mmCIF file of C-alpha atoms and ligand atoms in Angstrom:
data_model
loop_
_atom_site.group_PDB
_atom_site.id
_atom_site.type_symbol
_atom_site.label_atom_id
_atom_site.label_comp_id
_atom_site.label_asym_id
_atom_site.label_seq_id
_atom_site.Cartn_x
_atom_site.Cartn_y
_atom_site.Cartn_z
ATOM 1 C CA UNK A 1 -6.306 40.813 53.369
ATOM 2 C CA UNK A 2 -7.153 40.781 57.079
ATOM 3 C CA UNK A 3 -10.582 38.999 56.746
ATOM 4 C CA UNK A 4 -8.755 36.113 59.214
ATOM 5 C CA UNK A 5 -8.358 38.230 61.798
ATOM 6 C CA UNK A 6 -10.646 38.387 64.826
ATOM 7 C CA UNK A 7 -10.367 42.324 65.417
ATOM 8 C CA UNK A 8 -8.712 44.151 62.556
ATOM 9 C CA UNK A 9 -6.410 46.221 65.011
ATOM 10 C CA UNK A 10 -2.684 46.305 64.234
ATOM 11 C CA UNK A 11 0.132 47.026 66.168
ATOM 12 C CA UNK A 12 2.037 49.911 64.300
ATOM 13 C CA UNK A 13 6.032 49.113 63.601
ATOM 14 C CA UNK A 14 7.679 51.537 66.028
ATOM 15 C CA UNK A 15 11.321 51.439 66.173
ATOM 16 C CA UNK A 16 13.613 53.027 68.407
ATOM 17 C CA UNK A 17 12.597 50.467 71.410
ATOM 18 C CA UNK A 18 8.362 50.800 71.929
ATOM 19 C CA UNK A 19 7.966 47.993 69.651
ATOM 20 C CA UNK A 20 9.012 44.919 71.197
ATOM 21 C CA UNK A 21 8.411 41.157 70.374
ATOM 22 C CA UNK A 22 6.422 40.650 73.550
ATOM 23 C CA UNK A 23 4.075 43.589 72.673
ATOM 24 C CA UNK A 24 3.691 42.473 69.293
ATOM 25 C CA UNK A 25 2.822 38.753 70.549
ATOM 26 C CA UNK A 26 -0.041 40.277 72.959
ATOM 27 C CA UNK A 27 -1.367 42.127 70.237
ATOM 28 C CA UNK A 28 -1.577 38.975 67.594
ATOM 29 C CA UNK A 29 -3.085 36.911 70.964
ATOM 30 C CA UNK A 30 -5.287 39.627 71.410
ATOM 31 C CA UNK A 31 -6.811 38.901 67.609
ATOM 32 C CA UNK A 32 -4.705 41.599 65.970
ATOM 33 C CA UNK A 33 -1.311 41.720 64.279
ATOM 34 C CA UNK A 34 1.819 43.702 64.865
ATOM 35 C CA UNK A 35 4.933 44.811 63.086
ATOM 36 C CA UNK A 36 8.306 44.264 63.986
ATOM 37 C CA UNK A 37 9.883 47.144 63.045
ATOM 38 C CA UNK A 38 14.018 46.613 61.845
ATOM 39 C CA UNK A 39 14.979 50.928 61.681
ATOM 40 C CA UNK A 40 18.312 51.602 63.351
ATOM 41 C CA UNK A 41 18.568 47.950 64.123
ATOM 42 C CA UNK A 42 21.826 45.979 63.004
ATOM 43 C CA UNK A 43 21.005 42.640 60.660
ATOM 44 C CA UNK A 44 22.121 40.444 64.170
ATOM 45 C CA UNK A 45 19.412 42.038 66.267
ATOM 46 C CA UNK A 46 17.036 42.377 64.228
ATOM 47 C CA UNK A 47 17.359 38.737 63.268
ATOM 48 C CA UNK A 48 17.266 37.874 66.615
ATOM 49 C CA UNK A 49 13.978 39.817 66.946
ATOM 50 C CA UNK A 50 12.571 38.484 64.182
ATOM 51 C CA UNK A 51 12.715 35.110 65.413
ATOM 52 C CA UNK A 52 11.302 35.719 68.644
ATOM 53 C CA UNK A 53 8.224 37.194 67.135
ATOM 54 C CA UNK A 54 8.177 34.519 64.814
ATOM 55 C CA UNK A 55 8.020 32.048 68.152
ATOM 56 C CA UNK A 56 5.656 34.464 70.045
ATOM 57 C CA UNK A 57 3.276 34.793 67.204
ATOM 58 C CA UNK A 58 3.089 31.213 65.766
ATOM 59 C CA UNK A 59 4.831 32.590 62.926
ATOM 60 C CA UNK A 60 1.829 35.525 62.639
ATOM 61 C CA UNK A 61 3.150 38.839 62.396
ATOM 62 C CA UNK A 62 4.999 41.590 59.850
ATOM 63 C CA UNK A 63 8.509 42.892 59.854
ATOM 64 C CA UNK A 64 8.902 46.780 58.840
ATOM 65 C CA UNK A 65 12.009 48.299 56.461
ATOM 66 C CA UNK A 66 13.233 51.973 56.025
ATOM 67 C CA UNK A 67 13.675 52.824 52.291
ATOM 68 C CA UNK A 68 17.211 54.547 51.694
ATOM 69 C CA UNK A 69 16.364 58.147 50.335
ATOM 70 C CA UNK A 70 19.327 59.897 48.685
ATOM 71 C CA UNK A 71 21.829 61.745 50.038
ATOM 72 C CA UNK A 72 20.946 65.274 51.040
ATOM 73 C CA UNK A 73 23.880 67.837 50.672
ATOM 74 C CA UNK A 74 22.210 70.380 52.986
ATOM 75 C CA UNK A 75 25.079 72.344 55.524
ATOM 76 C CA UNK A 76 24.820 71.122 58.442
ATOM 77 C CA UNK A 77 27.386 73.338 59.914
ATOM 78 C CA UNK A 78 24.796 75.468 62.012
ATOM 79 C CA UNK A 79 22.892 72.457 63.244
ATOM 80 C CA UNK A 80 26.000 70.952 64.126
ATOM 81 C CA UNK A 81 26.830 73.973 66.546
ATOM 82 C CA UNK A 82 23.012 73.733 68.457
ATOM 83 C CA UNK A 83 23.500 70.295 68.571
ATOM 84 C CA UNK A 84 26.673 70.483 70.332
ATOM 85 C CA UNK A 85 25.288 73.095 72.480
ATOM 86 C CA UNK A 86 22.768 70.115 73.579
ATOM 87 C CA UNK A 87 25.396 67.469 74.255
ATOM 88 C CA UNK A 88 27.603 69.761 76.290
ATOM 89 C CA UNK A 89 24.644 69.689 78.658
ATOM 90 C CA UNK A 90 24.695 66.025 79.315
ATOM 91 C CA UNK A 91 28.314 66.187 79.071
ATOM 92 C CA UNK A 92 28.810 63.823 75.674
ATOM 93 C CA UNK A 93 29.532 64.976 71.631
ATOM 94 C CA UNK A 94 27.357 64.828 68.812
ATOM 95 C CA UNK A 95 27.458 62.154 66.393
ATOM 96 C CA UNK A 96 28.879 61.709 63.107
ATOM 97 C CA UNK A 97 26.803 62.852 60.771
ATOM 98 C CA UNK A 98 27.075 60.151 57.851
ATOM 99 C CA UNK A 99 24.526 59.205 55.570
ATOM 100 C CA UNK A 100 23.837 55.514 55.403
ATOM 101 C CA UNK A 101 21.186 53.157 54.310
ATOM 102 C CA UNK A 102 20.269 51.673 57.649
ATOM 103 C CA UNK A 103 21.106 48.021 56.064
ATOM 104 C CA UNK A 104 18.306 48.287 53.683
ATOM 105 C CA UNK A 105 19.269 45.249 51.315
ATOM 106 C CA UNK A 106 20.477 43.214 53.856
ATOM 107 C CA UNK A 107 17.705 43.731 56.083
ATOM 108 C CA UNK A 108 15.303 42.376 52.772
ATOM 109 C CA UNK A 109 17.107 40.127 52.101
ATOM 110 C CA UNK A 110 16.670 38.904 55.775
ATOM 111 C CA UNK A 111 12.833 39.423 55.677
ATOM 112 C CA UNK A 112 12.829 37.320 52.591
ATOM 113 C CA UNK A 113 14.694 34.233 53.718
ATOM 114 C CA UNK A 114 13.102 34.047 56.002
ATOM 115 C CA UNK A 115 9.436 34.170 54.694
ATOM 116 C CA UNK A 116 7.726 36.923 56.933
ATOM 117 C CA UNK A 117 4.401 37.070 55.613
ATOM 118 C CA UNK A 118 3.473 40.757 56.055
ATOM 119 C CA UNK A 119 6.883 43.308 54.542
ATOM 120 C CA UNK A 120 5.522 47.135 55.161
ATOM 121 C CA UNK A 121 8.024 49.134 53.902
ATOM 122 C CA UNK A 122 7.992 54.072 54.432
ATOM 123 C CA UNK A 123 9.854 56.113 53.172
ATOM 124 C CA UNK A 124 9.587 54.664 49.846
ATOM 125 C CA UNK A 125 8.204 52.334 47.405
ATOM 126 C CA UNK A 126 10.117 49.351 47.175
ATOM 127 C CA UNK A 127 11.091 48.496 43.243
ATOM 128 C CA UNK A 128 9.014 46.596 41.135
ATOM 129 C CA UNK A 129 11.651 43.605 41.688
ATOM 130 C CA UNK A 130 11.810 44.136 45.418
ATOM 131 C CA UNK A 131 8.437 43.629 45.415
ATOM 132 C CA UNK A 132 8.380 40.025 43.581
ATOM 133 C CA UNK A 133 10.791 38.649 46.151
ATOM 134 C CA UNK A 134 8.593 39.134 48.868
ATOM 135 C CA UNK A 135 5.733 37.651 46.683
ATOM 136 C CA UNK A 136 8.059 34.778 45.550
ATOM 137 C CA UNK A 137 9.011 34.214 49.484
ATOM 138 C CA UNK A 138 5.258 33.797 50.003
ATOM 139 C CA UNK A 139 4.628 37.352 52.048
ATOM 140 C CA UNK A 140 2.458 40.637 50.792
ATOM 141 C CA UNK A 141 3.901 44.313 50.697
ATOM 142 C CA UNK A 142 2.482 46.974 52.233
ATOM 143 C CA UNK A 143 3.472 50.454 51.892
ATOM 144 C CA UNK A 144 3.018 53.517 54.114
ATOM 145 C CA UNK A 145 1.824 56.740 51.836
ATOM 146 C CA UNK A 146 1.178 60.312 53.156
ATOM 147 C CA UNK A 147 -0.554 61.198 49.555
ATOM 148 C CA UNK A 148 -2.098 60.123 46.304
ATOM 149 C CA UNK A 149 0.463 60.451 44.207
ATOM 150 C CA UNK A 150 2.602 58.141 46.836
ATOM 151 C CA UNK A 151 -0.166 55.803 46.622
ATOM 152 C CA UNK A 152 -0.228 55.902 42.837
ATOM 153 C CA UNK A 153 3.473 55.148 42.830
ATOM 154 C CA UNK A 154 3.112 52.226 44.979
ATOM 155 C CA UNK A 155 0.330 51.117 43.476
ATOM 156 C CA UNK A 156 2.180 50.785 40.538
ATOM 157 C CA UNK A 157 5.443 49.360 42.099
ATOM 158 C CA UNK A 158 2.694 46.305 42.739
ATOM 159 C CA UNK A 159 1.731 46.642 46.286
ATOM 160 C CA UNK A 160 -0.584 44.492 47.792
ATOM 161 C CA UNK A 161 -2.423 47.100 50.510
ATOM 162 C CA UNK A 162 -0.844 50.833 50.995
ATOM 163 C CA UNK A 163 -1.056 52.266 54.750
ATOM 164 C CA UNK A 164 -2.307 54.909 54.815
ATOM 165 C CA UNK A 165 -0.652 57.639 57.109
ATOM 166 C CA UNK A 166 -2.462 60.999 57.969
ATOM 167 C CA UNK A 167 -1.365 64.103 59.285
ATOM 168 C CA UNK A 168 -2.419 62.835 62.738
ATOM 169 C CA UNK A 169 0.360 60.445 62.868
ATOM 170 C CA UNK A 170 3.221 60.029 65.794
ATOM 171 C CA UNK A 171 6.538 59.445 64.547
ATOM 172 C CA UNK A 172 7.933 60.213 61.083
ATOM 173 C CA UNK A 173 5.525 61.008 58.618
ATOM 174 C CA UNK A 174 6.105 58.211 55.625
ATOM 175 C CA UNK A 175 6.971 61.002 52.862
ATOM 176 C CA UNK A 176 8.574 59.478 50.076
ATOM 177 C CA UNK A 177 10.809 62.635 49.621
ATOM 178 C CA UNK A 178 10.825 65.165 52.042
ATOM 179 C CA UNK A 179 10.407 68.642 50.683
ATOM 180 C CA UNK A 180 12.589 70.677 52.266
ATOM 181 C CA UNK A 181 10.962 74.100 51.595
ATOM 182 C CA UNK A 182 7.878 72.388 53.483
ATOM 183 C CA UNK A 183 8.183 72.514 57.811
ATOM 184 C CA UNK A 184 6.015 69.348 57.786
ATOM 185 C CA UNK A 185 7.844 67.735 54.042
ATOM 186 C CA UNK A 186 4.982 67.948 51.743
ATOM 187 C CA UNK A 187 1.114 68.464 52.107
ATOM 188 C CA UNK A 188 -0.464 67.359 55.220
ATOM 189 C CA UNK A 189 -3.529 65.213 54.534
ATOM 190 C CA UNK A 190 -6.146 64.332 57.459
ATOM 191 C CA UNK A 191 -6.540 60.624 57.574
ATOM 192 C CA UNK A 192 -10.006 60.684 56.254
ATOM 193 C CA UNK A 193 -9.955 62.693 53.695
ATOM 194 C CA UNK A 194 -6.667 60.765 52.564
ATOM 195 C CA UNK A 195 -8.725 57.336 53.048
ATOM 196 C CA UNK A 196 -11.254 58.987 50.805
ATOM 197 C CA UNK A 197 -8.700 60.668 48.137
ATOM 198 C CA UNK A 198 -7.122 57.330 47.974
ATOM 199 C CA UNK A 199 -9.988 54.814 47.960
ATOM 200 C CA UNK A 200 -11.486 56.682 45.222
ATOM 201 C CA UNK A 201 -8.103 56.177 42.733
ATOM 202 C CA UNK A 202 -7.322 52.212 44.024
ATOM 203 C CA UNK A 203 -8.929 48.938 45.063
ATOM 204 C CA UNK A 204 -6.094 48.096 46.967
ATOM 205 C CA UNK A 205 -7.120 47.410 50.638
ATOM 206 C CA UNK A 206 -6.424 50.399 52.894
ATOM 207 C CA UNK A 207 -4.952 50.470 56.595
ATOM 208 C CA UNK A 208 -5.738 53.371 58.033
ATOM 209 C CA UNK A 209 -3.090 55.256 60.275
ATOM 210 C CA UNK A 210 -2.900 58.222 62.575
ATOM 211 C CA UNK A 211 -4.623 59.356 65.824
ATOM 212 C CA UNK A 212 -6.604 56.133 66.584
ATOM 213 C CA UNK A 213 -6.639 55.575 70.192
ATOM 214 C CA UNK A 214 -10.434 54.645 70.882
ATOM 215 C CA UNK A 215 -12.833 52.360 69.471
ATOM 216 C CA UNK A 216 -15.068 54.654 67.875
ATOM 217 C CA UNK A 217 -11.914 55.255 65.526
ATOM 218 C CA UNK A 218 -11.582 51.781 64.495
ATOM 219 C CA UNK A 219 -15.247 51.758 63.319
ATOM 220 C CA UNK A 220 -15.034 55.321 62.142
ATOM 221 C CA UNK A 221 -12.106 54.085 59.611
ATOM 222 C CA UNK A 222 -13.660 50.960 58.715
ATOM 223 C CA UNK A 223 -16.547 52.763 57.991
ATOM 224 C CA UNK A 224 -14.789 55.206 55.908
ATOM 225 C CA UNK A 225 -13.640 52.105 53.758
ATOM 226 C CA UNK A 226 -10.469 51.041 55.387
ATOM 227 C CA UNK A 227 -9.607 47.373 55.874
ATOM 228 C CA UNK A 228 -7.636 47.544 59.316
ATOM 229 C CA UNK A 229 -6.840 50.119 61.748
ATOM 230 C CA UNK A 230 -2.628 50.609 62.689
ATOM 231 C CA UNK A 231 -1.917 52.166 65.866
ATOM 232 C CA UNK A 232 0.937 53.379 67.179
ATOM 233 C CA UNK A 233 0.490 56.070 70.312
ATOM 234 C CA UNK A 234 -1.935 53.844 71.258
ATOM 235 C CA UNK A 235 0.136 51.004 72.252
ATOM 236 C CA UNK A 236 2.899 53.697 73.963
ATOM 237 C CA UNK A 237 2.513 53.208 77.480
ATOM 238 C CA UNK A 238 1.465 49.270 76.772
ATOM 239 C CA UNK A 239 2.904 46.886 80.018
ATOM 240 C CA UNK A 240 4.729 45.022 77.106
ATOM 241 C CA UNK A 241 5.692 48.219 75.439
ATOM 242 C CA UNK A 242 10.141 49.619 75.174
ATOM 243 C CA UNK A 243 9.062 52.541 75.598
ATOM 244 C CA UNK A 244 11.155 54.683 78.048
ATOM 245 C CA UNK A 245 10.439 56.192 81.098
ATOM 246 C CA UNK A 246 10.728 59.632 80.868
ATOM 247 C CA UNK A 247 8.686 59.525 78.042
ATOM 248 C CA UNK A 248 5.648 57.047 79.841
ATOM 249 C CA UNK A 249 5.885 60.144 82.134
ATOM 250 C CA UNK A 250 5.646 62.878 79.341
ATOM 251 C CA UNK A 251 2.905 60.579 77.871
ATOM 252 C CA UNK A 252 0.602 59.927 80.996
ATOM 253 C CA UNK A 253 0.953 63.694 82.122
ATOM 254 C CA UNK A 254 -0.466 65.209 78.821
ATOM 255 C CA UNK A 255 0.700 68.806 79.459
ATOM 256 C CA UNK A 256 2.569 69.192 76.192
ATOM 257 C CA UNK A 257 1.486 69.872 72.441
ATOM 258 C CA UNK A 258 2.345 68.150 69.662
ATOM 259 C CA UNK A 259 4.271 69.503 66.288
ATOM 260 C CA UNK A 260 6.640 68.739 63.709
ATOM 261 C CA UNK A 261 9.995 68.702 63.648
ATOM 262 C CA UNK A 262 13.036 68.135 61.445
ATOM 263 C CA UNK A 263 15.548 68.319 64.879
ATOM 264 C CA UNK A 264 16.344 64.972 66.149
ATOM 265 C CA UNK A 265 16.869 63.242 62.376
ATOM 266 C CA UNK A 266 16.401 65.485 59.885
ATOM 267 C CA UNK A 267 13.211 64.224 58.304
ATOM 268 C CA UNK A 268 10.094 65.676 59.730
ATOM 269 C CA UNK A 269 8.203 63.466 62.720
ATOM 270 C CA UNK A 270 5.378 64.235 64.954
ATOM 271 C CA UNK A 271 6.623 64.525 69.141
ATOM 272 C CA UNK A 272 5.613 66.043 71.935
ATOM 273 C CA UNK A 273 7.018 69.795 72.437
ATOM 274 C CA UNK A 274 10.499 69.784 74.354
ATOM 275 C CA UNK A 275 13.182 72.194 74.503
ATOM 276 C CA UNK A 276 14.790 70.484 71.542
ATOM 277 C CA UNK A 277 12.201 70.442 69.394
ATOM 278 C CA UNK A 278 11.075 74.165 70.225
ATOM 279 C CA UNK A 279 14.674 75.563 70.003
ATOM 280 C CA UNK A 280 15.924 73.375 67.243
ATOM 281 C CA UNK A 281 13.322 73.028 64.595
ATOM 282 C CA UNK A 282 13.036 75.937 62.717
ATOM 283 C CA UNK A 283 16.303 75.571 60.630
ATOM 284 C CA UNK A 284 16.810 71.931 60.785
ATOM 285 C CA UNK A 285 17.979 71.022 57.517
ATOM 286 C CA UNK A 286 16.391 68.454 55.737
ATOM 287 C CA UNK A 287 18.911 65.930 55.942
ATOM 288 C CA UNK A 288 18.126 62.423 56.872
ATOM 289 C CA UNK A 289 19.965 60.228 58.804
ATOM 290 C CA UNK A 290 22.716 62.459 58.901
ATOM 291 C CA UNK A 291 20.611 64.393 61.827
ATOM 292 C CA UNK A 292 19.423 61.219 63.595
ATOM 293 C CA UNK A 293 23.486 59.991 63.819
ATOM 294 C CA UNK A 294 24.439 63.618 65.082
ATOM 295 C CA UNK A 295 21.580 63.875 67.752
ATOM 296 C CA UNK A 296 22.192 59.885 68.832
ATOM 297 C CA UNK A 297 24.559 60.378 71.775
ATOM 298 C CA UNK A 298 22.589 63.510 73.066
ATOM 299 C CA UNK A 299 18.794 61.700 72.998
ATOM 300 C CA UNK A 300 20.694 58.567 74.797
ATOM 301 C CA UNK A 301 22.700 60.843 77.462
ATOM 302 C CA UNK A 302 18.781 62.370 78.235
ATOM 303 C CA UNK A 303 17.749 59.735 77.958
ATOM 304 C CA UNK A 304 20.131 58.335 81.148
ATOM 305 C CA UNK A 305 19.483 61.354 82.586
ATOM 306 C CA UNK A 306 15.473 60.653 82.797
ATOM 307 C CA UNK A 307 15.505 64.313 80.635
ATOM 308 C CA UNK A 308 12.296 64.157 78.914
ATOM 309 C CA UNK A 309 13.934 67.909 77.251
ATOM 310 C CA UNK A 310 16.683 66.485 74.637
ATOM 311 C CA UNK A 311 14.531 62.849 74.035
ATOM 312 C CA UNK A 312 13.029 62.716 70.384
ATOM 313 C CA UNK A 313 9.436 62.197 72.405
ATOM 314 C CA UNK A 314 7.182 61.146 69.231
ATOM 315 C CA UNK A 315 3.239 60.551 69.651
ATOM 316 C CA UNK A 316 0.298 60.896 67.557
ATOM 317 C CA UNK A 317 -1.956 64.120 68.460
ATOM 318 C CA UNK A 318 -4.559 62.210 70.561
ATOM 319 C CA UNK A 319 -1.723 61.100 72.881
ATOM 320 C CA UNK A 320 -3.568 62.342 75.789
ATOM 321 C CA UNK A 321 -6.378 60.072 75.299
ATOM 322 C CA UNK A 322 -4.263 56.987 75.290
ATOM 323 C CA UNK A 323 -4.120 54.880 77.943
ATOM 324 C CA UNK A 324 -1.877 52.261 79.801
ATOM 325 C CA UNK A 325 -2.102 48.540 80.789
ATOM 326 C CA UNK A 326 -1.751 45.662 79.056
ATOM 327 C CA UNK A 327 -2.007 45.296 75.556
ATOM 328 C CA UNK A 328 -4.333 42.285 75.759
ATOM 329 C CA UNK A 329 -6.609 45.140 77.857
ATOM 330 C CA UNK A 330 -6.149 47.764 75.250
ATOM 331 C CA UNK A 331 -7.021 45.718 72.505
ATOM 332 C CA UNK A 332 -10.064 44.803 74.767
ATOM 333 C CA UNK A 333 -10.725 48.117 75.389
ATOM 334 C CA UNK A 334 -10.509 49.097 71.775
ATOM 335 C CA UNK A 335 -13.004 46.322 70.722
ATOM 336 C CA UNK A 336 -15.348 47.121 73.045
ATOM 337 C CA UNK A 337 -15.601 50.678 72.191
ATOM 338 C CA UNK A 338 -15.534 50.099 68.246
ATOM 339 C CA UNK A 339 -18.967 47.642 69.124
ATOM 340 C CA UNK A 340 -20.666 50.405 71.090
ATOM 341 C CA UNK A 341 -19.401 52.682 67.807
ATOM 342 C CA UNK A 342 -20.929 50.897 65.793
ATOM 343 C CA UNK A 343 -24.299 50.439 67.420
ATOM 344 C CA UNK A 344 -24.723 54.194 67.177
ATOM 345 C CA UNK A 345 -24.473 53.957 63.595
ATOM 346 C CA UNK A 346 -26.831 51.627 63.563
ATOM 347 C CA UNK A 347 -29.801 54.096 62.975
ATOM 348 C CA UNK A 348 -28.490 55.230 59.666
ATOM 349 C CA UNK A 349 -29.894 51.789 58.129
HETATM 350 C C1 FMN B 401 7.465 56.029 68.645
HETATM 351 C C2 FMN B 401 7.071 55.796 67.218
HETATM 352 C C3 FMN B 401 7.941 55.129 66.367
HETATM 353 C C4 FMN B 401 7.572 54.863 65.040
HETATM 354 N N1 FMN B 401 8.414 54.123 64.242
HETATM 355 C C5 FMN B 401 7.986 53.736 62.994
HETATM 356 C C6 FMN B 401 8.749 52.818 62.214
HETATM 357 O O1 FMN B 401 9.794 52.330 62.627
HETATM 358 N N2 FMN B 401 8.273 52.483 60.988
HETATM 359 C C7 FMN B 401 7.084 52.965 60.506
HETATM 360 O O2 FMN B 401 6.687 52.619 59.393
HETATM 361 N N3 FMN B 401 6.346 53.827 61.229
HETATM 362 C C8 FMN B 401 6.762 54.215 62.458
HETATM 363 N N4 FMN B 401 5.965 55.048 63.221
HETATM 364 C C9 FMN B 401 4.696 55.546 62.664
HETATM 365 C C10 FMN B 401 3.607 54.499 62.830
HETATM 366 O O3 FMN B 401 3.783 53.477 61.893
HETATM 367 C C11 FMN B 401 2.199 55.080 62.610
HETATM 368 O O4 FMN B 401 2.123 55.747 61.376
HETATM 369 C C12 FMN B 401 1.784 56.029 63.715
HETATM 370 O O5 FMN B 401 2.136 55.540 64.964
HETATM 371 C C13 FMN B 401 0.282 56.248 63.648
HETATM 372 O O6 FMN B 401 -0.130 57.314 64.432
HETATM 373 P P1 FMN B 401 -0.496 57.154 65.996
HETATM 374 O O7 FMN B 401 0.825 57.073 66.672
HETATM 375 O O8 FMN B 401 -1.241 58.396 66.292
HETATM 376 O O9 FMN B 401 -1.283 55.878 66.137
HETATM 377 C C14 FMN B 401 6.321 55.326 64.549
HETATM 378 C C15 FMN B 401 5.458 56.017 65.418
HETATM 379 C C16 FMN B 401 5.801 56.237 66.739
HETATM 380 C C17 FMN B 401 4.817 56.939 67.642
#
């Protein structure tokens, strides 16, 4: 499935402002791909962004769509009261906590008309039917799973390549469900065993995902079976990157840990430690996006405030060995490091 491309590197969807068309245009120039990702986006902008990758890319590129879960009818009473706690620092209220689908049939229908060629899709499989329109519109599905029974699922929903997301991952982990008597939503795979527990059950080409930031990953994953590599941290502090400041800082200082938390949007996500996440996580209900429309106004008001403290700071584990400049020089970087890899492998033949 990515045979055409010259390095099999792909620039993880990241929504929330790190993934913008211009980063996802160096990446594709570099010889990779990237994914435009459409979460918390309304139809207009992401249509808007859509077409300018479109442009960037030479019509190159995938588009990324949040699966609606169901509604969760967890209280949210007590997390209401920290939460407001938080805002009263910055001086703004909470959000309303409504559920909604973030525009999930619009935002397909979108991706369809329009004829992206790549559709990844987390927090879900799409249907069976979902799945045909993309392939009638010309494009392939891929779809992000934490497990094998999420890859058996999707497999079966006729997927054309799963993504496969370890443990390792920055960002919300791609659970289908979230269980809620789980801190991290369900069993936490490694990426390579996951590869391996996967690409023993399917034929379906793999991406592998989570905690690649050097070269030696790439090869390590390709190695291990997988037919690209999709990073996200990696591509963080990228020139052409939305990411914002206080967290470039957080990111290029490397003095905090990373862990799990259900805080900012009530489905469990890797970030670095802040107060937030260390004060807020432990009874977080599981309720998603209820928790990311409540905790809205207070990550934005931080976010004004260059607060790195109340900012939903998500990054793989290896953060700290990420680095910064251009994407064109990462993905340089990366593919010169994944040839020296592989030349130290070379004594196994
Ligand atoms: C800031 C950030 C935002 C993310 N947003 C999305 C998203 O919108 N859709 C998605 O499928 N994955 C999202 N992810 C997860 C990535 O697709 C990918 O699994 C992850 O970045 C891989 O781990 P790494 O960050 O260690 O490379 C996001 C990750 C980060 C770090």
């Amino acid at each position: 499935m990515f045979e055409d491309l010259e390095f099999p590197v792909l620039a993880a969807p990241m929504a929330g402002g790190p993934s913008t068309p211009e980063l996802i245009g160096a990446v594709t120039a570099a010889g990779g791909l990237g994914f435009l990702p459409s979460g918390y986006l309304s139809i207009e902008t992401f249509e808007a962004k859509l077409a300018h990758t479109a442009d960037l890319t030479g019509g190159r590129y995938g588009a990324n769509l949040f699966v609606p879960g169901s509604r969760s009818a967890a209280d949210l009473t007590a997390h209401r009261e920290r939460m407001l706690a938080e805002a009263l620092r910055y001086g703004v209220e909470p959000g309303e906590p409504a559920w909604d689908d973030d525009e999930y049939p619009a935002k397909l229908d979108l991706v369809v008309q329009r004829q992206v060629p790549l559709v990844s899709f987390t927090f879900g499989a799409p249907t069976s039917a979902e799945v045909q329109r993309v392939h009638e519109a010309g494009g392939k599905v891929l779809v992000s799973v934490t497990s094998p029974d999420e890859a058996d699922l999707a497999a079966s929903r006729g997927a054309d390549a799963l993504v496969v997301q370890g443990m390792e991952a920055g960002g919300h982990r791609a659970l289908f469900t979230d269980d809620a008597t789980d801190p991290a939503g369900g069993e936490q795979y490694g990426l390579l065993a996951l590869l391996r527990l996967i690409g023993a059950r399917t034929s379906l080409p793999l991406v592998a995902s989570g905690g690649l930031v050097h070269g030696a990953d790439v090869a390590a994953v390709l190695a291990a079976g997988a037919s690209a590599a999709q990073l996200g941290t990696a591509f963080l502090q990228a020139t052409e990157a939305g990411t914002a400041d206080p967290q470039r800082r957080a990111l290029a200082e490397a003095g905090r840990r990373t862990a799990f938390t259900r805080a900012f949007s009530g489905r469990p996500a890797r970030g670095m430690m802040n107060r937030v996440l260390s004060d807020l996580s432990a009874d977080a209900p599981a309720a998603y996006p209820q928790l990311h429309h409540l905790s809205k106004p207070v990550r934005a008001a931080a976010g004004r405030a260059g607060d790195p403290e109340a900012m939903s700071l998500w990054a793989g584990q290896t953060y700290p060995l990420a680095g910064d400049g251009s994407a064109a020089s990462i993905v340089e970087r990366l593919r010169a490091e994944a040839k020296a890899a592989a030349g130290r492998i070379d004594r196994l033949r």
